[in-house]
XYZ file of C-alpha atoms in Angstrom:
658
model
C 202.191 -98.302 -126.236
C 203.443 -99.623 -122.910
C 204.059 -96.179 -121.443
C 200.476 -95.129 -122.117
C 199.062 -97.594 -119.603
C 201.794 -98.680 -117.220
C 205.553 -98.281 -116.639
C 207.881 -101.042 -117.876
C 208.112 -104.050 -115.555
C 210.864 -103.904 -112.897
C 212.297 -100.514 -113.838
C 215.955 -100.034 -112.983
C 216.883 -97.680 -110.156
C 218.075 -94.243 -111.052
C 221.847 -94.089 -110.702
C 223.022 -91.576 -108.181
C 225.869 -89.320 -109.110
C 228.548 -89.716 -106.505
C 230.843 -86.902 -107.634
C 234.427 -86.415 -106.573
C 235.836 -87.489 -103.231
C 236.055 -83.950 -101.844
C 232.453 -83.196 -102.826
C 231.257 -86.432 -101.218
C 233.131 -85.568 -98.027
C 231.847 -81.986 -98.031
C 228.207 -83.045 -98.405
C 228.444 -86.065 -96.126
C 225.338 -86.547 -94.019
C 223.126 -84.387 -96.241
C 219.503 -85.605 -96.167
C 217.725 -86.715 -99.313
C 216.262 -83.998 -101.481
C 212.938 -82.400 -100.698
C 209.884 -84.446 -101.533
C 211.718 -87.779 -101.703
C 212.003 -88.557 -98.014
C 209.614 -88.889 -95.149
C 208.532 -85.819 -93.266
C 209.888 -84.641 -89.926
C 207.482 -86.923 -88.025
C 207.802 -89.879 -90.360
C 211.082 -91.170 -88.905
C 211.703 -91.725 -85.177
C 214.092 -89.224 -83.706
C 217.599 -90.315 -82.855
C 217.755 -91.528 -79.279
C 219.576 -89.279 -76.882
C 220.054 -89.499 -73.144
C 218.413 -86.661 -71.242
C 220.381 -84.993 -68.460
C 219.638 -83.245 -65.181
C 218.745 -79.586 -65.553
C 221.869 -78.371 -63.720
C 224.136 -80.209 -66.164
C 222.293 -78.725 -69.127
C 222.607 -75.330 -67.428
C 226.364 -75.677 -67.859
C 225.847 -76.264 -71.583
C 224.030 -72.950 -71.960
C 226.334 -71.450 -69.335
C 229.394 -71.612 -71.597
C 227.726 -68.769 -73.505
C 226.096 -66.974 -70.568
C 228.800 -67.235 -67.887
C 231.699 -66.736 -70.290
C 230.650 -63.087 -70.690
C 232.281 -62.487 -67.294
C 235.539 -62.603 -69.227
C 234.792 -59.224 -70.812
C 231.553 -57.825 -69.306
C 233.093 -55.971 -66.292
C 235.620 -54.199 -68.534
C 232.939 -53.230 -71.088
C 230.716 -51.962 -68.239
C 233.560 -49.844 -66.855
C 234.235 -48.312 -70.279
C 230.527 -47.706 -71.012
C 229.353 -46.388 -67.632
C 232.583 -45.289 -65.960
C 232.211 -44.734 -62.233
C 228.471 -45.444 -62.536
C 229.160 -49.021 -63.647
C 227.778 -50.630 -60.420
C 224.514 -48.644 -60.597
C 224.030 -49.357 -64.297
C 224.723 -53.032 -63.590
C 222.079 -53.097 -60.829
C 219.544 -51.807 -63.376
C 220.704 -54.489 -65.798
C 220.198 -57.163 -63.122
C 216.709 -55.800 -62.362
C 215.823 -56.061 -66.063
C 217.245 -59.588 -66.102
C 215.327 -60.895 -63.088
C 212.094 -58.937 -63.525
C 212.026 -58.893 -67.342
C 214.053 -61.462 -69.253
C 213.544 -64.280 -66.748
C 209.698 -64.172 -66.667
C 209.598 -63.812 -70.455
C 211.744 -66.858 -71.127
C 209.999 -68.933 -68.471
C 206.860 -68.322 -70.522
C 208.714 -69.093 -73.773
C 209.899 -72.398 -72.276
C 206.328 -73.284 -71.377
C 204.998 -72.601 -74.869
C 207.894 -73.932 -76.984
C 208.995 -76.963 -75.009
C 210.600 -78.628 -78.038
C 213.351 -76.009 -78.017
C 211.983 -73.899 -80.870
C 212.327 -70.646 -78.920
C 210.671 -67.279 -79.389
C 211.193 -67.169 -83.175
C 208.935 -70.213 -83.583
C 206.326 -68.606 -81.298
C 206.190 -65.538 -83.536
C 206.084 -67.776 -86.606
C 202.946 -69.427 -85.231
C 201.400 -66.090 -84.285
C 202.201 -64.501 -87.675
C 201.455 -67.049 -90.415
C 201.870 -66.879 -94.203
C 204.329 -64.562 -95.986
C 204.195 -61.886 -93.283
C 205.426 -64.393 -90.727
C 208.086 -65.763 -93.079
C 209.541 -62.311 -93.775
C 209.493 -61.477 -90.066
C 211.288 -64.738 -89.280
C 213.922 -63.984 -91.938
C 214.576 -60.619 -90.275
C 214.863 -62.246 -86.845
C 217.209 -64.853 -88.290
C 219.428 -61.958 -89.390
C 219.612 -60.666 -85.834
C 220.085 -64.202 -84.476
C 222.941 -64.713 -86.934
C 224.433 -61.424 -85.688
C 224.156 -62.664 -82.099
C 225.787 -66.036 -82.787
C 228.453 -64.763 -85.192
C 229.560 -61.970 -82.856
C 229.546 -64.468 -79.987
C 232.131 -66.446 -81.960
C 234.299 -63.500 -82.968
C 233.983 -61.580 -79.671
C 234.764 -64.690 -77.594
C 237.770 -65.525 -79.789
C 239.003 -61.914 -79.591
C 238.705 -61.877 -75.804
C 240.414 -65.270 -75.558
C 243.331 -63.878 -77.578
C 243.454 -60.817 -75.269
C 243.764 -63.114 -72.229
C 246.475 -65.090 -74.010
C 248.542 -62.071 -75.070
C 248.444 -60.341 -71.682
C 249.620 -63.423 -69.808
C 253.151 -62.721 -68.487
C 254.449 -66.134 -69.573
C 253.492 -65.668 -73.230
C 256.413 -64.859 -75.590
C 256.884 -61.212 -76.488
C 256.550 -62.086 -80.192
C 252.804 -62.667 -79.764
C 252.163 -59.146 -78.470
C 250.327 -57.051 -81.035
C 249.169 -60.180 -82.893
C 245.612 -60.233 -81.526
C 244.004 -60.340 -84.988
C 246.210 -63.242 -86.086
C 245.558 -65.220 -82.897
C 241.809 -64.579 -83.149
C 241.773 -65.807 -86.756
C 243.704 -68.900 -85.678
C 241.150 -69.640 -82.935
C 238.288 -69.251 -85.413
C 240.070 -71.499 -87.907
C 240.567 -74.132 -85.205
C 236.870 -73.889 -84.383
C 235.979 -74.401 -88.033
C 238.322 -77.392 -88.338
C 236.709 -79.074 -85.341
C 233.265 -78.779 -86.934
C 234.565 -79.938 -90.315
C 235.807 -83.133 -88.670
C 232.527 -83.594 -86.848
C 231.633 -81.978 -83.528
C 229.234 -83.240 -80.862
C 228.477 -81.008 -77.900
C 229.535 -82.787 -74.730
C 227.580 -81.798 -71.653
C 230.217 -83.350 -69.394
C 232.885 -81.080 -70.915
C 230.638 -78.064 -70.347
C 230.051 -79.084 -66.730
C 233.809 -79.203 -66.065
C 234.539 -75.920 -67.863
C 231.706 -74.002 -66.197
C 232.338 -75.507 -62.774
C 236.042 -74.641 -62.784
C 235.405 -71.191 -64.251
C 232.753 -70.231 -61.675
C 234.943 -71.449 -58.786
C 237.918 -69.420 -60.041
C 235.730 -66.325 -60.436
C 234.334 -66.823 -56.942
C 237.901 -66.928 -55.572
C 238.771 -63.703 -57.404
C 235.607 -62.012 -56.080
C 236.254 -63.087 -52.468
C 239.882 -61.975 -52.602
C 238.915 -58.736 -54.333
C 236.357 -57.845 -51.665
C 238.920 -58.720 -49.021
C 241.127 -56.000 -50.491
C 238.165 -53.608 -50.620
C 237.411 -54.068 -46.926
C 241.096 -54.104 -45.999
C 241.821 -50.940 -47.962
C 238.694 -48.897 -47.396
C 240.420 -45.895 -48.901
C 239.760 -47.319 -52.399
C 235.998 -47.270 -51.821
C 236.203 -43.777 -50.316
C 238.180 -42.517 -53.308
C 235.655 -44.051 -55.720
C 232.702 -42.531 -53.880
C 234.392 -39.135 -53.716
C 235.128 -39.189 -57.448
C 231.563 -40.327 -58.181
C 229.879 -37.618 -56.113
C 232.212 -34.995 -57.527
C 231.330 -35.991 -61.069
C 227.600 -36.533 -60.333
C 226.462 -34.525 -57.315
C 222.725 -35.197 -57.720
C 221.608 -38.783 -56.774
C 218.641 -38.563 -59.157
C 221.016 -37.545 -61.913
C 223.089 -40.673 -61.156
C 220.014 -42.852 -61.547
C 218.986 -41.063 -64.739
C 222.403 -41.437 -66.329
C 222.527 -45.098 -65.251
C 219.197 -45.686 -66.980
C 220.589 -44.101 -70.117
C 223.847 -46.056 -70.199
C 222.685 -49.474 -69.009
C 221.741 -50.585 -72.571
C 225.480 -50.587 -73.300
C 225.793 -53.367 -70.724
C 223.269 -55.599 -72.495
C 225.883 -58.282 -73.155
C 225.107 -59.501 -69.653
C 221.648 -60.568 -70.897
C 222.911 -63.191 -73.324
C 222.167 -66.869 -72.835
C 218.394 -66.955 -72.353
C 217.576 -67.940 -75.937
C 220.205 -70.683 -75.717
C 218.689 -71.834 -72.432
C 215.384 -72.499 -74.172
C 217.034 -74.076 -77.214
C 218.611 -76.844 -75.092
C 215.273 -77.863 -73.517
C 215.127 -81.243 -75.316
C 218.316 -82.234 -73.450
C 216.645 -81.870 -70.027
C 215.370 -84.938 -68.203
C 211.664 -84.754 -67.437
C 209.218 -86.809 -65.372
C 208.045 -90.317 -66.312
C 204.552 -88.857 -66.636
C 205.630 -86.240 -69.216
C 203.697 -86.247 -72.494
C 204.795 -84.982 -75.902
C 202.032 -82.364 -75.781
C 202.968 -81.064 -72.325
C 206.224 -82.319 -70.720
C 205.664 -80.759 -67.295
C 208.883 -82.162 -65.823
C 211.034 -80.836 -68.663
C 209.392 -77.412 -68.410
C 209.942 -77.342 -64.641
C 213.594 -78.282 -65.133
C 214.017 -75.509 -67.705
C 212.500 -72.996 -65.289
C 215.046 -74.073 -62.679
C 217.834 -73.787 -65.246
C 216.847 -70.259 -66.264
C 216.269 -69.050 -62.706
C 219.493 -70.518 -61.309
C 221.632 -69.256 -64.187
C 220.123 -65.763 -63.959
C 220.617 -65.652 -60.178
C 224.260 -66.795 -60.337
C 225.058 -64.401 -63.157
C 223.297 -61.482 -61.439
C 225.383 -61.997 -58.310
C 228.615 -62.072 -60.304
C 227.635 -59.034 -62.405
C 226.930 -56.825 -59.376
C 230.001 -57.862 -57.364
C 232.463 -57.766 -60.266
C 231.228 -54.433 -61.644
C 231.736 -52.794 -58.225
C 235.018 -54.514 -57.460
C 236.682 -53.826 -60.803
C 235.693 -50.158 -61.097
C 236.967 -49.458 -57.561
C 240.204 -51.463 -57.679
C 241.347 -50.880 -61.274
C 242.435 -47.442 -62.542
C 240.202 -46.172 -65.344
C 243.156 -45.853 -67.715
C 243.703 -49.633 -67.636
C 240.214 -50.225 -69.133
C 240.970 -48.213 -72.241
C 242.222 -49.702 -75.512
C 245.715 -51.091 -74.966
C 245.327 -51.133 -71.175
C 246.071 -54.261 -69.165
C 242.414 -54.586 -68.091
C 240.970 -53.990 -71.573
C 238.538 -56.887 -72.071
C 239.991 -58.812 -69.100
C 239.262 -56.952 -65.876
C 238.905 -60.026 -63.635
C 242.029 -61.604 -65.102
C 243.880 -58.368 -64.277
C 242.818 -58.675 -60.619
C 243.602 -62.400 -60.545
C 247.196 -61.712 -61.570
C 247.537 -58.671 -59.312
C 246.152 -60.159 -56.076
C 246.772 -63.916 -56.478
C 249.993 -64.010 -58.447
C 250.875 -65.000 -61.984
C 250.506 -68.713 -61.231
C 246.842 -68.463 -60.256
C 246.364 -65.771 -62.894
C 247.642 -68.139 -65.581
C 245.238 -70.857 -64.417
C 242.464 -68.276 -64.591
C 243.575 -67.239 -68.106
C 243.586 -70.854 -69.317
C 240.115 -71.428 -67.866
C 238.814 -68.226 -69.436
C 240.306 -69.020 -72.842
C 238.798 -72.529 -72.711
C 235.280 -71.372 -71.826
C 235.381 -68.522 -74.355
C 236.460 -70.939 -77.088
C 233.701 -73.355 -76.058
C 231.217 -70.460 -76.142
C 232.234 -69.967 -79.783
C 231.649 -73.674 -80.387
C 228.208 -73.366 -78.792
C 227.429 -70.412 -81.058
C 228.579 -72.325 -84.146
C 226.405 -75.270 -83.141
C 223.504 -72.855 -82.671
C 223.964 -71.481 -86.191
C 224.222 -74.965 -87.682
C 220.922 -75.863 -85.994
C 219.154 -72.562 -86.653
C 219.623 -72.312 -90.430
C 218.407 -75.849 -91.301
C 215.467 -75.480 -88.915
C 213.837 -72.713 -90.968
C 215.327 -71.985 -94.377
C 215.135 -75.449 -96.021
C 211.565 -75.800 -94.732
C 210.739 -72.502 -96.433
C 212.502 -73.635 -99.610
C 214.838 -70.709 -98.979
C 218.230 -72.395 -98.796
C 220.436 -74.042 -101.419
C 220.591 -77.807 -101.328
C 224.065 -77.798 -99.737
C 222.723 -75.812 -96.746
C 221.420 -79.102 -95.339
C 225.008 -80.281 -94.844
C 227.143 -79.230 -91.858
C 230.499 -78.755 -93.553
C 229.581 -76.212 -96.257
C 227.761 -74.111 -93.639
C 230.798 -74.362 -91.363
C 233.023 -72.979 -94.119
C 230.578 -70.122 -94.775
C 230.278 -69.156 -91.103
C 234.036 -69.405 -90.564
C 234.665 -67.117 -93.548
C 232.135 -64.601 -92.182
C 233.890 -64.783 -88.799
C 237.207 -63.985 -90.488
C 235.632 -60.963 -92.195
C 234.089 -59.611 -88.972
C 237.387 -60.069 -87.108
C 239.266 -58.214 -89.843
C 236.731 -55.350 -89.921
C 236.739 -54.878 -86.118
C 240.467 -55.692 -85.772
C 239.629 -58.264 -83.054
C 238.596 -55.441 -80.712
C 236.267 -56.650 -77.939
C 234.798 -53.223 -77.147
C 234.097 -52.452 -80.802
C 232.086 -55.657 -81.245
C 230.072 -55.160 -78.066
C 227.461 -52.990 -79.776
C 226.734 -55.529 -82.512
C 226.543 -58.349 -79.967
C 224.195 -56.387 -77.725
C 221.986 -55.519 -80.713
C 221.518 -59.174 -81.652
C 220.791 -60.179 -78.061
C 218.357 -57.314 -77.439
C 216.375 -57.791 -80.648
C 215.865 -61.475 -79.853
C 214.797 -60.605 -76.307
C 212.441 -57.904 -77.562
C 210.879 -60.341 -80.019
C 210.491 -62.904 -77.217
C 208.782 -60.312 -74.996
C 206.427 -59.338 -77.817
C 205.699 -63.019 -78.534
C 204.665 -63.774 -74.948
C 202.664 -60.526 -74.800
C 200.685 -61.555 -77.898
C 200.266 -65.046 -76.479
C 198.873 -63.704 -73.194
C 196.578 -61.335 -75.106
C 195.183 -64.145 -77.257
C 194.517 -66.201 -74.142
C 192.726 -63.212 -72.566
C 195.168 -62.998 -69.641
C 194.794 -59.272 -69.052
C 197.201 -58.938 -66.115
C 199.975 -60.860 -67.850
C 199.347 -58.961 -71.069
C 200.003 -55.656 -69.299
C 203.029 -57.028 -67.422
C 204.653 -58.503 -70.529
C 203.709 -55.374 -72.478
C 205.670 -53.226 -70.019
C 208.646 -55.612 -70.281
C 208.406 -55.394 -74.075
C 208.500 -51.590 -73.850
C 211.622 -51.740 -71.640
C 213.403 -54.055 -74.059
C 212.286 -51.950 -76.999
C 213.742 -48.825 -75.361
C 216.950 -50.695 -74.562
C 217.244 -51.934 -78.144
C 216.617 -48.501 -79.663
C 218.993 -46.782 -77.242
C 221.735 -49.301 -77.943
C 221.193 -49.024 -81.703
C 221.364 -45.218 -81.646
C 224.465 -45.222 -79.468
C 226.219 -47.983 -81.417
C 224.664 -48.291 -84.885
C 227.289 -50.791 -86.041
C 225.111 -53.574 -84.631
C 222.186 -52.548 -86.834
C 224.495 -52.282 -89.834
C 225.849 -55.776 -89.330
C 222.371 -57.193 -88.697
C 221.081 -55.388 -91.807
C 223.831 -57.009 -93.878
C 222.917 -60.419 -92.476
C 219.219 -59.798 -93.140
C 219.911 -58.608 -96.686
C 222.121 -61.620 -97.357
C 219.554 -64.032 -95.914
C 216.656 -62.481 -97.873
C 218.562 -62.428 -101.196
C 219.842 -65.986 -100.818
C 216.472 -67.174 -99.529
C 214.392 -65.868 -102.403
C 216.981 -66.876 -105.006
C 216.894 -70.396 -103.529
C 213.104 -70.375 -103.443
C 212.970 -69.526 -107.156
C 215.680 -72.061 -107.991
C 213.940 -74.808 -105.995
C 210.445 -73.959 -107.212
C 210.387 -76.969 -109.547
C 211.275 -79.516 -106.857
C 208.855 -82.053 -105.456
C 207.743 -80.608 -102.147
C 205.664 -83.420 -100.677
C 207.495 -85.186 -97.853
C 204.786 -87.843 -97.665
C 201.623 -88.742 -99.633
C 198.742 -90.607 -97.958
C 195.541 -91.860 -99.654
C 192.417 -92.388 -97.569
C 190.181 -95.438 -97.942
C 187.765 -93.823 -100.407
C 190.625 -92.647 -102.650
C 192.079 -96.168 -102.665
C 188.675 -97.559 -103.645
C 188.505 -95.146 -106.603
C 191.924 -96.342 -107.778
C 191.042 -100.016 -107.278
C 188.244 -99.606 -109.821
C 190.845 -98.640 -112.467
C 192.216 -102.129 -112.927
C 193.648 -101.889 -116.471
C 194.939 -98.338 -116.743
C 195.801 -95.748 -117.560
C 194.674 -93.630 -114.597
C 192.963 -90.598 -116.121
C 192.645 -87.460 -114.011
C 191.152 -84.082 -114.904
C 192.634 -81.104 -113.043
C 189.801 -79.012 -111.639
C 189.861 -75.655 -109.847
C 187.947 -76.008 -106.556
C 186.439 -72.502 -106.773
C 183.267 -73.822 -108.484
C 181.862 -77.126 -107.260
C 178.435 -77.215 -108.952
C 177.434 -80.165 -111.123
C 177.349 -78.086 -114.324
C 181.015 -77.130 -113.876
C 182.100 -80.767 -113.526
C 179.991 -81.817 -116.530
C 181.403 -79.034 -118.726
C 184.980 -79.845 -117.688
C 184.489 -83.533 -118.496
C 182.964 -82.804 -121.918
C 185.828 -80.450 -122.788
C 188.471 -83.008 -121.752
C 186.806 -85.708 -123.857
C 186.533 -83.451 -126.906
C 190.031 -81.976 -126.659
C 191.837 -85.243 -125.900
C 189.602 -87.796 -127.688
C 188.890 -89.747 -124.520
C 186.697 -92.848 -124.823
C 183.119 -92.377 -123.624
C 183.420 -95.381 -121.295
C 186.769 -94.300 -119.778
C 186.901 -94.260 -115.972
C 187.846 -90.665 -115.140
C 188.730 -89.013 -111.815
C 188.807 -85.326 -110.997
C 191.681 -83.994 -108.880
C 191.446 -80.746 -106.902
C 194.135 -78.915 -104.940
C 192.996 -76.417 -102.297
C 195.819 -73.924 -101.610
C 196.003 -73.020 -97.923
C 199.310 -71.285 -97.086
C 201.395 -70.706 -100.216
C 204.353 -69.461 -98.159
C 205.034 -72.997 -96.925
C 207.332 -75.214 -98.978
C 207.514 -78.800 -97.781
C 204.341 -80.539 -96.643
C 202.760 -83.935 -96.022
C 199.819 -84.557 -98.365
C 196.573 -86.287 -97.380
C 194.500 -87.218 -100.439
C 190.778 -87.691 -99.762
C 188.333 -89.405 -102.080
C 184.922 -87.688 -102.290
C 181.881 -88.015 -104.548
C 180.236 -84.849 -105.862
C 177.189 -84.921 -108.122
C 178.068 -88.492 -109.103
C 181.675 -87.633 -110.052
C 184.702 -89.184 -108.324
C 187.078 -86.541 -106.947
C 190.524 -86.725 -105.322
C 190.833 -83.700 -103.014
C 194.006 -82.493 -101.273
C 194.956 -79.405 -99.283
C 198.441 -78.080 -100.001
C 200.638 -74.998 -100.342
C 200.718 -75.009 -104.152
C 199.061 -76.685 -107.142
C 201.662 -77.866 -109.726
C 204.180 -79.482 -107.352
C 201.348 -81.171 -105.452
C 199.846 -82.619 -108.632
C 203.265 -83.928 -109.721
C 203.872 -85.598 -106.335
C 200.452 -87.290 -106.384
C 200.908 -88.497 -109.981
C 204.229 -90.110 -109.101
C 202.732 -91.647 -105.972
C 199.798 -93.109 -107.918
C 202.226 -94.584 -110.423
C 204.269 -96.173 -107.654
C 201.407 -97.662 -105.616
C 199.297 -98.950 -108.543
C 201.856 -99.774 -111.229
C 199.613 -97.934 -113.709
C 200.571 -94.860 -115.713
C 198.704 -91.658 -114.675
C 197.514 -89.214 -117.349
C 196.408 -85.734 -116.278
C 194.384 -83.336 -118.446
C 194.543 -79.519 -118.241
C 193.175 -76.496 -120.007
C 195.600 -73.705 -120.862
C 195.721 -70.947 -118.236
C 194.473 -67.580 -119.471
C 196.529 -64.428 -118.907
C 200.098 -63.193 -119.289
C 202.649 -66.024 -118.797
C 205.009 -63.833 -116.763
C 202.161 -62.787 -114.458
C 201.053 -66.397 -114.090
C 204.611 -67.521 -113.269
C 204.851 -64.821 -110.582
C 201.536 -66.000 -109.138
C 202.947 -69.523 -108.990
C 206.127 -68.428 -107.193
C 204.316 -66.453 -104.491
C 200.782 -67.894 -104.359
C 201.197 -71.487 -105.576
C 198.838 -71.012 -108.523
C 199.088 -69.511 -111.995
C 200.839 -71.379 -114.822
C 199.745 -74.871 -113.736
C 200.110 -77.224 -116.727
C 203.670 -76.394 -117.909
C 204.972 -76.148 -114.337
C 203.484 -79.539 -113.435
C 205.222 -81.038 -116.460
C 208.522 -79.359 -115.526
C 208.338 -80.667 -111.946
C 207.733 -84.165 -113.299
C 210.669 -83.790 -115.692
C 212.974 -82.746 -112.842
C 211.766 -85.547 -110.548
C 211.663 -88.376 -113.113
C 214.330 -88.188 -115.851
C 213.237 -91.475 -117.468
C 210.717 -90.508 -120.137
C 209.147 -93.949 -120.272
C 208.245 -93.785 -116.574
C 207.109 -90.170 -116.423
C 203.350 -89.515 -115.965
C 201.689 -87.933 -118.985
C 200.542 -84.299 -119.070
C 197.901 -83.332 -121.655
C 196.878 -79.728 -122.333
C 193.990 -78.721 -124.588
């Protein structure tokens, strides 16, 4: 009879299965399972030293600035002789569109959540979750192609170096796979982004590019015939100036790779040193530092984009930009070798390879932070997705597949990369437009609306011109949705409460039950009149033979947003019509009841008993309602959640159904 009133004294701890050595290593660092650890605000965050904004700019700059390794060549292939004009339009969109948008994003998501989190807040419940899953597909496209494109371009710089053995020529796919494998191995051993390393890489890389630009323009001014020949060819091909502008507007979406880096710039906000007066609600110093980061990075990159697009298209024959040409994916490296010699060119190649590889590392780190930030919280990721190493293996394998499909071709991957970047930027523009509209800022609403329309046009134009980006993103979205919902179904019987708190009145109700057991009647909160409570109590007594003098509590779960998965629970004690009621707001009923029953057992030492009536209706329909709306088949699901959470029968709260 012991288990009817209280658990056995001093119960032994449940033995944890350690598994094999490889499994332990693979899942090292994985957090405890859902519902059995404190919530995200229950444990102080790990201390980290904030840095000056310009140092953090170098961290995001390994992604943003590294595109100079391949952007001028891609621009020359996409726009031809019009490359400088198309680049000027791209810079205008950057400074007048992307920069204001992400300055606003930084202001409204100062914890580094980015535009996806803004849209999540603006679009709650299942609609918001599905929209976030789609955006995660495009974000995964952006980060994955960053890895594969950067590795492919790094291998191109390596192969074309004159000091590299002839045996490596034609082995671009193999070298790219080796770089990706090395990246995966680094993360398997444990990788920590080092801002100081990024500062050195970016500083050296920008100085070397500045030298190439200065020397290149020296040749332009010294050999004016090159500019004359370019202008003559341009006017011969496009005699009407308005036609030049029109064509540039049409082709500039192909240059969208030069817009990358803004989302990363917001993501690294927590690394930026703020003011002593900063508050958690509004860290003004951190926001100001992020604005400086975004503005400075955009200004530096805009200057390099304009100068390099003009210099390379004038000084390099068009044939060299084509597949197999010496400037294919490495236009600035081509000029570095040609004008400054193979010694300087080799230094430039090494610097470019290093920053491109580090850009891949930054992208991998972004993926490893992005997936755990959303999917486990939605209950839409397998348990192993909380660990770094299994995700690293998955992303590395996907990188291998993308490299094999595109044959490590930089130009071929440009469309997919641009698609991921543009969709994220479009979503950010829409997010800030909706934010301005909700705050009744009419002028900003119109301004951000126009920017959204520009990005939407750019995204559509790029997708129509190069649909491979949409195809890849669609595959990522499909994979994420399938895995997410399969995981949600598989994890539906987990405890979801990250923390359970009882208010003073609830504790007083429990203190009155000094002998046990704790008897609770599950009650639907739709009807709260006295007759409903009285009828429910009489039924429970008749069906379960409860003593007339038994101290009985009602427990009610109010379902708010059933699309949420994990949640902290606040249990309030209230009195209605003379009955004692425990009330809690949550995202579902059965898992919440199970978590509260286990918590009551732990804090009181008494055994809880809960009493249900059978749910009317088709069981399959009720189970579907539970999966998507948190209600439905309550009694059997509550019992199943308890069985999964507490394998020891003698310590498991009792479930009665009549």
